[in-house]
């Protein structure tokens, strides 16, 4: 099975939560911290569950997410 890794450019995140709601493995959540624009941003809360499907990156309207995938 493929293993994925999600990186989020926190300064571009506007906390729309599309990525959080789209992830089939519930990898992403939000933090109580805010970026320089005052938005809470998405973070990987269950990073080991990422399968690298990149649905989060595809739906992000601000291109704030990059997904890396490697085969085991």
mmCIF file of C-alpha atoms in Angstrom:
data_model
loop_
_atom_site.group_PDB
_atom_site.id
_atom_site.type_symbol
_atom_site.label_atom_id
_atom_site.label_comp_id
_atom_site.label_asym_id
_atom_site.label_seq_id
_atom_site.Cartn_x
_atom_site.Cartn_y
_atom_site.Cartn_z
ATOM 1 C CA UNK A 1 0.000 0.000 0.000
ATOM 2 C CA UNK A 2 1.210 3.508 -0.748
ATOM 3 C CA UNK A 3 2.347 5.736 2.077
ATOM 4 C CA UNK A 4 1.832 9.470 1.891
ATOM 5 C CA UNK A 5 3.138 12.585 3.560
ATOM 6 C CA UNK A 6 1.273 15.889 3.635
ATOM 7 C CA UNK A 7 2.976 19.271 3.837
ATOM 8 C CA UNK A 8 0.913 22.393 4.405
ATOM 9 C CA UNK A 9 2.102 25.906 3.647
ATOM 10 C CA UNK A 10 0.474 27.428 6.697
ATOM 11 C CA UNK A 11 0.733 31.042 5.516
ATOM 12 C CA UNK A 12 -1.493 30.259 2.509
ATOM 13 C CA UNK A 13 -4.126 28.342 4.509
ATOM 14 C CA UNK A 14 -7.391 30.228 5.140
ATOM 15 C CA UNK A 15 -9.000 27.521 7.274
ATOM 16 C CA UNK A 16 -11.745 26.685 4.771
ATOM 17 C CA UNK A 17 -11.553 23.063 6.039
ATOM 18 C CA UNK A 18 -12.143 21.583 2.579
ATOM 19 C CA UNK A 19 -9.068 19.412 3.073
ATOM 20 C CA UNK A 20 -10.167 18.265 6.527
ATOM 21 C CA UNK A 21 -13.624 17.305 5.260
ATOM 22 C CA UNK A 22 -12.330 15.632 2.083
ATOM 23 C CA UNK A 23 -9.640 13.379 3.540
ATOM 24 C CA UNK A 24 -10.896 9.771 3.521
ATOM 25 C CA UNK A 25 -8.464 8.787 6.290
ATOM 26 C CA UNK A 26 -9.048 11.785 8.609
ATOM 27 C CA UNK A 27 -5.387 12.766 8.452
ATOM 28 C CA UNK A 28 -5.951 16.520 8.725
ATOM 29 C CA UNK A 29 -7.381 18.752 11.409
ATOM 30 C CA UNK A 30 -6.925 22.318 12.596
ATOM 31 C CA UNK A 31 -4.723 23.876 15.205
ATOM 32 C CA UNK A 32 -5.526 26.604 17.695
ATOM 33 C CA UNK A 33 -2.483 28.534 16.442
ATOM 34 C CA UNK A 34 -2.987 31.174 13.759
ATOM 35 C CA UNK A 35 -0.885 32.253 10.788
ATOM 36 C CA UNK A 36 0.189 35.852 10.149
ATOM 37 C CA UNK A 37 -3.171 36.569 8.505
ATOM 38 C CA UNK A 38 -5.092 35.463 11.590
ATOM 39 C CA UNK A 39 -6.380 32.145 10.248
ATOM 40 C CA UNK A 40 -6.210 28.868 12.087
ATOM 41 C CA UNK A 41 -4.525 26.484 9.695
ATOM 42 C CA UNK A 42 -4.774 22.818 8.821
ATOM 43 C CA UNK A 43 -2.237 20.369 10.203
ATOM 44 C CA UNK A 44 -1.695 16.623 9.897
ATOM 45 C CA UNK A 45 -3.209 15.183 13.087
ATOM 46 C CA UNK A 46 -2.926 11.537 12.000
ATOM 47 C CA UNK A 47 0.051 11.652 9.601
ATOM 48 C CA UNK A 48 0.722 7.909 9.758
ATOM 49 C CA UNK A 49 -2.704 7.234 8.230
ATOM 50 C CA UNK A 50 -1.980 9.182 5.021
ATOM 51 C CA UNK A 51 -2.247 7.044 1.882
ATOM 52 C CA UNK A 52 -1.059 9.765 -0.482
ATOM 53 C CA UNK A 53 -4.329 10.090 -2.404
ATOM 54 C CA UNK A 54 -3.809 13.881 -2.687
ATOM 55 C CA UNK A 55 -7.525 14.644 -2.451
ATOM 56 C CA UNK A 56 -6.672 17.362 0.073
ATOM 57 C CA UNK A 57 -4.220 19.035 -2.295
ATOM 58 C CA UNK A 58 -6.654 18.786 -5.193
ATOM 59 C CA UNK A 59 -9.503 20.483 -3.341
ATOM 60 C CA UNK A 60 -7.412 23.219 -1.667
ATOM 61 C CA UNK A 61 -8.425 26.521 -3.305
ATOM 62 C CA UNK A 62 -5.187 28.198 -2.209
ATOM 63 C CA UNK A 63 -2.709 25.483 -3.325
ATOM 64 C CA UNK A 64 -1.423 25.336 0.248
ATOM 65 C CA UNK A 65 -0.973 21.546 0.313
ATOM 66 C CA UNK A 66 1.625 19.282 -1.218
ATOM 67 C CA UNK A 67 1.362 15.507 -0.959
ATOM 68 C CA UNK A 68 4.289 13.177 -1.378
ATOM 69 C CA UNK A 69 3.729 9.476 -2.034
ATOM 70 C CA UNK A 70 6.082 6.550 -1.879
ATOM 71 C CA UNK A 71 5.439 2.870 -2.417
ATOM 72 C CA UNK A 72 6.336 0.517 0.419
#
